[in-house]
XYZ file of N, CA and C in Angstrom:
687
model
N -47.488 -24.006 -45.352
C -46.906 -22.695 -45.675
C -47.884 -21.888 -46.528
N -48.042 -20.630 -46.210
C -48.967 -19.769 -46.951
C -48.505 -19.598 -48.389
N -49.473 -19.440 -49.282
C -49.157 -19.267 -50.692
C -48.781 -17.817 -50.982
N -47.712 -17.625 -51.733
C -47.304 -16.297 -52.184
C -47.872 -16.068 -53.587
N -48.849 -15.196 -53.693
C -49.501 -14.931 -54.967
C -48.684 -13.957 -55.811
N -48.612 -14.239 -57.098
C -48.024 -13.279 -58.036
C -49.105 -12.287 -58.461
N -48.663 -11.189 -59.090
C -49.638 -10.225 -59.594
C -50.538 -10.879 -60.630
N -49.999 -11.742 -61.465
C -50.810 -12.435 -62.469
C -51.923 -13.249 -61.802
N -51.605 -13.949 -60.724
C -52.604 -14.765 -60.025
C -53.628 -13.895 -59.313
N -53.175 -12.815 -58.719
C -54.104 -11.897 -58.046
C -55.089 -11.308 -59.045
N -54.559 -10.838 -60.162
C -55.406 -10.226 -61.195
C -56.426 -11.228 -61.718
N -55.986 -12.459 -61.993
C -56.881 -13.487 -62.523
C -58.003 -13.801 -61.545
N -57.663 -13.937 -60.267
C -58.686 -14.275 -59.278
C -59.708 -13.147 -59.147
N -59.246 -11.915 -59.094
C -60.183 -10.793 -58.953
C -61.083 -10.683 -60.185
N -60.508 -10.814 -61.351
C -61.311 -10.752 -62.584
C -62.353 -11.862 -62.619
N -61.986 -13.063 -62.167
C -62.938 -14.169 -62.151
C -64.020 -13.946 -61.096
N -63.623 -13.509 -59.907
C -64.599 -13.298 -58.828
C -65.611 -12.225 -59.187
N -65.164 -11.200 -59.931
C -66.037 -10.062 -60.239
C -66.515 -10.053 -61.689
N -66.272 -11.139 -62.411
C -66.694 -11.245 -63.817
C -66.197 -10.070 -64.653
N -64.890 -9.812 -64.550
C -64.296 -8.690 -65.272
C -63.527 -9.121 -66.516
N -63.478 -10.430 -66.799
C -62.617 -10.889 -67.893
C -62.978 -10.284 -69.240
N -64.268 -10.078 -69.467
C -64.705 -9.638 -70.797
C -65.179 -8.191 -70.824
N -64.804 -7.417 -69.819
C -65.184 -6.003 -69.832
C -63.945 -5.144 -69.662
N -64.041 -3.886 -70.083
C -62.891 -2.980 -69.982
C -63.217 -1.723 -69.175
N -64.319 -1.777 -68.408
C -64.674 -0.623 -67.574
C -63.610 -0.399 -66.491
N -63.132 -1.507 -65.933
C -62.028 -1.447 -64.977
C -60.814 -2.067 -65.652
N -59.840 -1.232 -65.965
C -58.677 -1.691 -66.720
C -57.667 -2.395 -65.814
N -56.819 -3.264 -66.403
C -55.784 -3.952 -65.606
C -54.878 -2.989 -64.852
N -54.597 -1.827 -65.439
C -53.752 -0.854 -64.740
C -54.444 -0.320 -63.487
N -55.775 -0.212 -63.541
C -56.504 0.224 -62.349
C -56.489 -0.859 -61.284
N -56.663 -2.112 -61.700
C -56.593 -3.211 -60.741
C -55.232 -3.247 -60.055
N -54.190 -3.007 -60.835
C -52.847 -2.985 -60.267
C -52.712 -1.857 -59.249
N -53.236 -0.692 -59.587
C -53.180 0.443 -58.667
C -53.947 0.142 -57.383
N -55.144 -0.453 -57.505
C -55.929 -0.813 -56.324
C -55.182 -1.836 -55.466
N -54.520 -2.786 -56.116
C -53.795 -3.824 -55.374
C -52.643 -3.227 -54.590
N -51.914 -2.310 -55.191
C -50.821 -1.660 -54.465
C -51.340 -0.764 -53.341
N -52.518 -0.163 -53.541
C -53.156 0.567 -52.438
C -53.443 -0.381 -51.280
N -53.952 -1.572 -51.604
C -54.269 -2.563 -50.580
C -53.008 -2.999 -49.832
N -51.926 -3.170 -50.567
C -50.655 -3.534 -49.939
C -50.194 -2.426 -49.005
N -50.323 -1.171 -49.436
C -49.970 -0.034 -48.579
C -50.783 -0.065 -47.279
N -52.077 -0.342 -47.427
C -52.966 -0.355 -46.262
C -52.582 -1.476 -45.294
N -52.358 -2.662 -45.847
C -51.968 -3.799 -45.005
C -50.612 -3.548 -44.357
N -49.696 -2.975 -45.119
C -48.363 -2.680 -44.610
C -48.425 -1.754 -43.400
N -49.256 -0.725 -43.466
C -49.378 0.209 -42.351
C -49.899 -0.491 -41.097
N -50.861 -1.382 -41.269
C -51.378 -2.143 -40.134
C -50.284 -3.028 -39.546
N -49.528 -3.676 -40.419
C -48.474 -4.592 -39.968
C -47.407 -3.842 -39.183
N -46.949 -2.720 -39.711
C -45.901 -1.964 -39.019
C -46.395 -1.400 -37.690
N -47.693 -1.120 -37.604
C -48.225 -0.581 -36.363
C -48.373 -1.617 -35.265
N -48.546 -2.886 -35.651
C -48.844 -3.913 -34.660
C -47.732 -4.941 -34.468
N -47.009 -5.254 -35.533
C -45.923 -6.232 -35.404
C -44.835 -5.855 -36.395
N -44.033 -4.863 -36.016
C -43.109 -4.257 -36.969
C -42.038 -5.216 -37.464
N -41.675 -6.223 -36.674
C -40.611 -7.120 -37.118
C -41.052 -8.102 -38.197
N -42.293 -8.024 -38.617
C -42.762 -8.829 -39.757
C -41.872 -8.579 -40.969
N -41.428 -7.344 -41.155
C -40.592 -6.991 -42.301
C -39.146 -6.692 -41.881
N -38.694 -7.308 -40.810
C -37.327 -7.088 -40.348
C -36.320 -7.630 -41.358
N -35.326 -6.833 -41.665
C -34.245 -7.280 -42.546
C -32.947 -6.603 -42.108
N -31.860 -6.884 -42.813
C -30.577 -6.334 -42.394
C -29.729 -5.987 -43.598
N -28.754 -5.152 -43.338
C -27.810 -4.754 -44.378
C -26.516 -4.328 -43.715
N -25.664 -3.683 -44.479
C -24.358 -3.264 -43.975
C -24.091 -1.820 -44.372
N -23.548 -1.064 -43.444
C -23.046 0.274 -43.738
C -21.527 0.184 -43.804
N -20.989 0.561 -44.938
C -19.539 0.513 -45.141
C -18.945 1.868 -44.816
N -18.100 1.909 -43.817
C -17.506 3.158 -43.361
C -16.402 3.625 -44.301
N -16.264 4.933 -44.393
C -15.168 5.558 -45.135
C -14.533 6.604 -44.220
N -13.237 6.661 -44.186
C -12.510 7.558 -43.278
C -12.948 9.009 -43.482
N -13.179 9.701 -42.363
C -13.570 11.112 -42.337
C -14.913 11.373 -43.003
N -15.773 10.375 -43.028
C -17.114 10.522 -43.602
C -18.147 10.289 -42.516
N -19.162 11.162 -42.467
C -20.180 10.996 -41.434
C -21.588 10.759 -41.984
N -21.816 10.907 -43.291
C -23.146 10.693 -43.866
C -23.174 9.403 -44.678
N -24.188 8.553 -44.395
C -24.308 7.266 -45.070
C -25.761 7.038 -45.477
N -25.973 6.608 -46.699
C -27.320 6.424 -47.225
C -28.042 5.291 -46.503
N -29.337 5.497 -46.261
C -30.181 4.429 -45.734
C -30.501 3.438 -46.850
N -30.829 2.200 -46.518
C -31.226 1.233 -47.552
C -32.397 1.766 -48.384
N -32.392 1.453 -49.662
C -33.422 1.979 -50.561
C -34.818 1.479 -50.199
N -34.914 0.296 -49.573
C -36.230 -0.276 -49.287
C -36.650 -0.123 -47.827
N -36.020 0.803 -47.095
C -36.387 0.996 -45.693
C -37.760 1.658 -45.591
N -38.533 1.263 -44.576
C -39.862 1.813 -44.352
C -39.783 2.955 -43.335
N -40.102 4.162 -43.766
C -40.241 5.323 -42.879
C -39.048 5.511 -41.942
N -37.847 5.285 -42.459
C -36.605 5.484 -41.692
C -36.534 4.582 -40.461
N -37.248 3.443 -40.473
C -37.360 2.617 -39.275
C -36.146 1.714 -39.109
N -35.166 2.223 -38.389
C -34.001 1.429 -38.007
C -34.299 0.750 -36.672
N -34.121 -0.565 -36.613
C -34.286 -1.265 -35.341
C -33.014 -1.198 -34.519
N -31.874 -1.351 -35.173
C -30.613 -1.287 -34.435
C -29.449 -1.185 -35.413
N -28.456 -0.396 -35.014
C -27.156 -0.404 -35.675
C -26.175 -1.091 -34.732
N -25.355 -1.992 -35.285
C -24.399 -2.731 -34.470
C -23.017 -2.629 -35.107
N -22.054 -2.133 -34.342
C -20.664 -2.088 -34.790
C -20.036 -3.449 -34.505
N -19.355 -4.011 -35.506
C -18.758 -5.346 -35.371
C -17.469 -5.371 -36.177
N -16.345 -5.307 -35.464
C -15.045 -5.272 -36.134
C -13.987 -5.912 -35.242
N -13.391 -6.990 -35.746
C -12.268 -7.645 -35.076
C -12.572 -7.993 -33.619
N -13.765 -8.509 -33.388
C -14.136 -8.930 -32.042
C -14.703 -7.842 -31.166
N -14.684 -6.609 -31.617
C -15.290 -5.517 -30.857
C -16.709 -5.301 -31.363
N -17.672 -5.477 -30.473
C -19.084 -5.383 -30.864
C -19.817 -4.491 -29.864
N -20.597 -3.533 -30.391
C -21.434 -2.710 -29.516
C -22.571 -2.095 -30.322
N -23.614 -1.710 -29.608
C -24.753 -1.047 -30.259
C -24.382 0.397 -30.567
N -24.654 0.803 -31.795
C -24.486 2.208 -32.188
C -25.819 2.889 -31.883
N -25.883 3.572 -30.758
C -27.150 4.127 -30.288
C -27.515 5.409 -31.020
N -28.823 5.619 -31.115
C -29.327 6.886 -31.643
C -29.152 7.975 -30.579
N -28.629 9.123 -30.966
C -28.494 10.240 -30.026
C -29.874 10.844 -29.782
N -30.212 11.028 -28.527
C -31.525 11.557 -28.191
C -31.689 12.981 -28.724
N -32.932 13.329 -29.044
C -33.212 14.601 -29.701
C -32.687 15.809 -28.923
N -32.794 15.762 -27.594
C -32.451 16.957 -26.822
C -30.957 17.259 -26.830
N -30.106 16.302 -27.238
C -28.680 16.569 -27.184
C -27.917 16.325 -28.460
N -28.627 16.030 -29.538
C -27.897 15.553 -30.711
C -27.093 16.643 -31.419
N -27.566 17.873 -31.421
C -26.848 18.914 -32.150
C -25.565 19.313 -31.422
N -25.670 19.433 -30.105
C -24.467 19.744 -29.338
C -23.448 18.610 -29.437
N -23.939 17.359 -29.347
C -23.050 16.204 -29.423
C -22.334 16.157 -30.762
N -23.080 16.426 -31.834
C -22.476 16.421 -33.166
C -21.366 17.472 -33.255
N -21.639 18.680 -32.766
C -20.642 19.755 -32.854
C -19.415 19.464 -31.999
N -19.645 18.911 -30.815
C -18.514 18.572 -29.946
C -17.611 17.545 -30.612
N -18.204 16.499 -31.139
C -17.405 15.451 -31.767
C -16.733 15.940 -33.046
N -17.418 16.805 -33.791
C -16.841 17.343 -35.015
C -15.606 18.182 -34.717
N -15.649 18.955 -33.643
C -14.549 19.878 -33.342
C -13.435 19.259 -32.495
N -13.840 18.315 -31.632
C -12.841 17.802 -30.703
C -12.543 16.312 -30.901
N -13.497 15.582 -31.493
C -13.268 14.182 -31.842
C -12.843 13.293 -30.694
N -13.485 13.463 -29.523
C -13.074 12.692 -28.355
C -13.823 11.372 -28.214
N -14.862 11.170 -29.016
C -15.691 9.971 -28.864
C -14.953 8.687 -29.190
N -15.160 7.662 -28.352
C -14.529 6.361 -28.570
C -15.473 5.402 -29.282
N -16.751 5.683 -29.259
C -17.723 4.831 -29.940
C -18.590 5.695 -30.850
N -19.198 5.043 -31.833
C -20.065 5.760 -32.766
C -21.490 5.818 -32.226
N -22.137 6.929 -32.532
C -23.570 7.066 -32.351
C -24.125 7.738 -33.611
N -25.440 7.929 -33.654
C -26.001 8.450 -34.904
C -27.329 9.147 -34.664
N -27.754 9.921 -35.681
C -29.155 10.315 -35.827
C -29.448 10.433 -37.310
N -30.723 10.603 -37.665
C -31.146 10.621 -39.069
C -31.124 12.054 -39.597
N -30.557 12.198 -40.778
C -30.513 13.486 -41.476
C -31.317 13.352 -42.762
N -32.205 14.303 -43.017
C -33.086 14.207 -44.195
C -33.082 15.546 -44.931
N -31.917 15.963 -45.372
C -31.762 17.293 -45.951
C -32.061 17.353 -47.441
N -32.054 16.211 -48.124
C -32.340 16.171 -49.556
C -33.496 15.223 -49.815
N -34.503 15.675 -50.551
C -35.688 14.859 -50.810
C -35.298 13.521 -51.430
N -35.784 12.457 -50.813
C -35.518 11.123 -51.336
C -34.161 10.555 -50.983
N -33.376 11.273 -50.159
C -32.038 10.798 -49.814
C -31.763 10.916 -48.319
N -32.560 10.247 -47.480
C -32.293 10.289 -46.039
C -30.963 9.610 -45.730
N -30.286 10.104 -44.701
C -28.950 9.600 -44.367
C -28.851 9.267 -42.880
N -27.972 8.326 -42.578
C -27.495 8.139 -41.219
C -26.336 9.106 -41.018
N -26.428 9.968 -40.006
C -25.337 10.879 -39.680
C -24.569 10.280 -38.508
N -23.367 9.817 -38.802
C -22.553 9.133 -37.805
C -21.769 10.141 -36.980
N -21.761 9.938 -35.659
C -21.064 10.834 -34.734
C -20.121 9.996 -33.866
N -18.807 10.245 -33.912
C -18.096 11.186 -34.785
C -17.924 10.612 -36.199
N -17.208 11.344 -37.066
C -16.904 10.834 -38.391
C -16.134 9.520 -38.278
N -16.267 8.688 -39.301
C -15.595 7.391 -39.277
C -14.080 7.559 -39.197
N -13.473 6.715 -38.370
C -12.024 6.743 -38.198
C -11.349 5.604 -38.952
N -12.142 4.826 -39.656
C -11.643 3.630 -40.339
C -12.486 3.369 -41.571
N -12.045 2.449 -42.413
C -12.775 2.091 -43.626
C -13.103 0.602 -43.585
N -14.344 0.275 -43.880
C -14.738 -1.123 -43.911
C -16.204 -1.311 -43.611
N -16.720 -2.507 -43.899
C -18.139 -2.827 -43.691
C -18.347 -3.267 -42.243
N -18.285 -2.315 -41.333
C -18.239 -2.621 -39.913
C -19.543 -2.372 -39.165
N -20.540 -1.806 -39.821
C -21.804 -1.544 -39.124
C -22.939 -2.329 -39.767
N -23.565 -3.191 -38.968
C -24.767 -3.892 -39.405
C -25.970 -2.989 -39.146
N -26.860 -2.917 -40.118
C -28.087 -2.149 -39.925
C -29.273 -3.105 -39.995
N -29.983 -3.199 -38.884
C -31.225 -3.977 -38.806
C -32.371 -2.985 -38.960
N -33.224 -3.226 -39.943
C -34.255 -2.228 -40.243
C -35.523 -2.895 -40.756
N -36.577 -2.091 -40.867
C -37.862 -2.579 -41.362
C -38.032 -2.149 -42.803
N -38.249 -3.114 -43.663
C -38.339 -2.822 -45.093
C -39.785 -2.581 -45.519
N -39.921 -2.033 -46.712
C -41.233 -1.898 -47.328
C -41.748 -3.251 -47.798
N -43.065 -3.398 -47.814
C -43.662 -4.548 -48.481
C -43.383 -4.440 -49.984
N -43.376 -5.580 -50.644
C -43.105 -5.597 -52.080
C -44.277 -5.010 -52.864
N -43.983 -4.044 -53.752
C -44.997 -3.508 -54.650
C -45.008 -4.312 -55.952
N -46.168 -4.341 -56.591
C -46.346 -5.146 -57.800
C -46.317 -4.268 -59.037
N -45.610 -4.742 -60.056
C -45.527 -4.011 -61.316
C -45.764 -4.919 -62.514
N -45.126 -6.080 -62.520
C -45.249 -7.013 -63.642
C -45.857 -8.319 -63.145
N -46.279 -9.165 -64.081
C -47.022 -10.376 -63.746
C -46.309 -11.279 -62.751
N -44.989 -11.352 -62.831
C -44.240 -12.281 -61.981
C -43.961 -11.733 -60.584
N -44.249 -10.451 -60.329
C -43.992 -9.868 -59.010
C -44.846 -10.566 -57.953
N -44.251 -10.762 -56.769
C -44.886 -11.537 -55.701
C -45.376 -10.617 -54.583
N -46.590 -10.855 -54.129
C -47.112 -10.177 -52.947
C -46.578 -10.917 -51.723
N -45.796 -10.217 -50.897
C -45.141 -10.886 -49.779
C -45.870 -10.674 -48.451
N -47.208 -10.612 -48.522
C -48.047 -10.579 -47.316
C -49.025 -11.756 -47.427
N -48.517 -12.980 -47.482
C -49.377 -14.122 -47.796
C -50.458 -14.406 -46.766
N -50.182 -14.135 -45.481
C -51.175 -14.430 -44.453
C -52.430 -13.582 -44.594
N -52.296 -12.427 -45.229
C -53.412 -11.485 -45.288
C -53.820 -11.181 -46.729
N -53.651 -12.184 -47.589
C -53.986 -11.978 -49.006
C -55.485 -11.743 -49.185
N -56.306 -12.300 -48.300
C -57.747 -12.086 -48.432
C -58.127 -10.635 -48.178
N -57.360 -9.959 -47.321
C -57.567 -8.516 -47.140
C -57.262 -7.790 -48.443
N -56.179 -8.189 -49.109
C -55.808 -7.580 -50.399
C -56.934 -7.773 -51.412
N -57.414 -9.006 -51.546
C -58.499 -9.292 -52.490
C -59.729 -8.443 -52.186
N -60.114 -8.398 -50.917
C -61.353 -7.709 -50.568
C -61.222 -6.206 -50.753
N -60.060 -5.656 -50.460
C -59.836 -4.226 -50.665
C -60.038 -3.867 -52.134
N -59.464 -4.673 -53.021
C -59.580 -4.397 -54.460
C -61.034 -4.514 -54.905
N -61.743 -5.502 -54.381
C -63.154 -5.659 -54.744
C -63.972 -4.428 -54.341
N -63.668 -3.886 -53.164
C -64.372 -2.675 -52.707
C -64.090 -1.521 -53.657
N -62.849 -1.357 -54.069
C -62.494 -0.258 -54.977
C -63.192 -0.416 -56.334
N -63.292 -1.659 -56.800
C -63.991 -1.904 -58.066
C -65.466 -1.576 -57.912
N -66.078 -2.027 -56.828
C -67.495 -1.752 -56.600
C -67.753 -0.253 -56.482
N -66.807 0.471 -55.856
C -66.954 1.927 -55.763
C -67.013 2.557 -57.147
N -66.158 2.115 -58.042
C -66.138 2.689 -59.386
C -67.406 2.338 -60.159
N -67.878 1.101 -59.962
C -69.057 0.645 -60.710
C -70.374 1.155 -60.116
N -70.331 1.674 -58.884
C -71.583 1.998 -58.207
C -72.394 0.751 -57.924
N -71.734 -0.310 -57.565
C -72.348 -1.638 -57.408
C -73.244 -1.678 -56.164
N -74.409 -2.306 -56.259
C -75.310 -2.377 -55.099
C -74.753 -3.204 -53.940
N -73.773 -4.059 -54.214
C -73.190 -4.878 -53.146
C -72.047 -4.176 -52.399
N -71.842 -2.884 -52.680
C -70.736 -2.169 -52.038
C -70.818 -2.190 -50.512
N -71.976 -1.914 -49.873
C -72.014 -1.936 -48.402
C -71.598 -3.287 -47.823
N -72.044 -4.369 -48.449
C -71.648 -5.706 -47.979
C -70.158 -5.915 -48.171
N -69.617 -5.451 -49.283
C -68.189 -5.609 -49.551
C -67.358 -4.833 -48.532
N -67.815 -3.632 -48.177
C -67.108 -2.824 -47.177
C -67.127 -3.523 -45.825
N -68.266 -4.088 -45.461
C -68.370 -4.812 -44.187
C -67.438 -6.016 -44.173
N -67.365 -6.714 -45.296
C -66.457 -7.862 -45.392
C -64.998 -7.419 -45.292
N -64.694 -6.263 -45.869
C -63.333 -5.739 -45.782
C -62.957 -5.437 -44.338
N -63.870 -4.817 -43.605
C -63.573 -4.500 -42.210
C -63.445 -5.765 -41.370
N -64.177 -6.809 -41.745
C -64.014 -8.086 -41.061
C -62.622 -8.660 -41.319
N -62.155 -8.555 -42.560
C -60.801 -9.013 -42.894
C -59.748 -8.173 -42.168
N -60.004 -6.869 -42.059
C -59.065 -5.992 -41.347
C -58.989 -6.393 -39.869
N -60.148 -6.636 -39.248
C -60.175 -7.028 -37.839
C -59.436 -8.345 -37.621
N -59.624 -9.277 -38.543
C -58.922 -10.560 -38.440
C -57.412 -10.357 -38.566
N -57.004 -9.481 -39.494
C -55.589 -9.208 -39.686
C -54.985 -8.587 -38.439
N -55.655 -7.585 -37.866
C -55.092 -6.897 -36.709
C -55.048 -7.803 -35.482
N -56.052 -8.666 -35.300
C -56.028 -9.572 -34.153
C -54.917 -10.598 -34.307
N -54.676 -11.044 -35.525
C -53.580 -11.986 -35.778
C -52.240 -11.323 -35.497
N -52.074 -10.098 -35.968
C -50.811 -9.377 -35.772
C -50.558 -9.081 -34.300
N -51.613 -8.776 -33.559
C -51.453 -8.423 -32.150
C -50.892 -9.584 -31.338
N -51.170 -10.810 -31.790
C -50.698 -11.988 -31.065
C -49.489 -12.634 -31.724
N -48.957 -12.010 -32.759
C -47.918 -12.644 -33.567
C -46.539 -12.350 -32.982
N -45.921 -13.358 -32.401
C -44.549 -13.248 -31.898
C -43.781 -14.463 -32.400
N -42.491 -14.314 -32.725
C -41.757 -15.386 -33.369
C -41.469 -16.596 -32.499
N -41.423 -16.444 -31.166
C -41.019 -17.552 -30.315
C -42.076 -17.931 -29.282
N -43.289 -17.467 -29.492
C -44.432 -17.756 -28.609
C -44.282 -17.116 -27.237
N -43.301 -16.251 -27.065
C -43.150 -15.538 -25.807
C -43.936 -14.242 -25.867
N -44.699 -13.938 -24.833
C -45.511 -12.723 -24.871
C -45.228 -11.803 -23.690
N -44.077 -12.004 -23.015
C -43.721 -11.092 -21.947
C -43.370 -9.725 -22.519
N -43.730 -8.675 -21.795
C -43.386 -7.320 -22.215
C -41.941 -7.048 -21.820
N -41.125 -6.661 -22.801
C -39.722 -6.394 -22.535
C -39.573 -5.023 -21.879
N -38.842 -4.982 -20.777
C -38.595 -3.706 -20.111
C -37.575 -2.897 -20.901
N -37.877 -1.619 -21.069
C -36.938 -0.720 -21.740
C -36.091 -0.037 -20.671
N -34.838 -0.488 -20.552
C -33.940 0.033 -19.529
C -32.933 1.029 -20.092
N -33.174 1.474 -21.327
C -32.200 2.345 -21.976
C -31.993 3.654 -21.209
N -33.072 4.184 -20.603
C -32.934 5.447 -19.871
C -31.976 5.308 -18.697
N -32.033 4.147 -18.013
C -31.135 3.924 -16.884
C -29.684 3.741 -17.362
N -29.532 3.054 -18.506
C -28.196 2.856 -19.047
C -27.546 4.171 -19.424
N -28.360 5.098 -19.971
C -27.814 6.378 -20.398
C -27.421 7.237 -19.206
N -28.062 7.015 -18.057
C -27.761 7.798 -16.863
C -26.535 7.273 -16.118
N -26.168 6.014 -16.396
C -25.054 5.410 -15.666
C -23.722 5.791 -16.257
């Protein structure tokens, strides 16, 4: 099993590798900032190539006559994989309304309320408060919708915080080393950059082949046919 490094361990290793223990040119707060930059960079690669690496789930609790529901605080870029309605043996996918028809659909359901199943789209009207807009409004109260979504990678703040990208920790280390060398004007910067790109290539090739069950068949997307039927 891959090792999950804490911020304390990451900081110690970088300081030892770069002989930073007894100098203050690069402060611990800068190292922390560089490390979180590296996590952001790795996270973007991961979501682009194997998004289910950070797959998680939660629950949306319905309230009668309510159509706006907050997204999970740790969701990445509004990336919902699936909403599933599950209540008393009735289970179905809560589909996203396609862009070309969502406004008309919302108005129809709001005024006439004929829909038998829920659908949704994302509403982002207030900064920092994106919402799931449920169509039609909820007709019942309860924790009946499962939300499967992609979360953010863990950011580091205190010594005990854990970096949850263990397979690609060497990319994190090398990214920080490059940032330190940039600040110092270090003569080894070109070599460090080349090593970083080698780590990036290794990460992306690993992600491209990473599937949970060793199956690599391409799944057919039949949603367009289902919507036409």
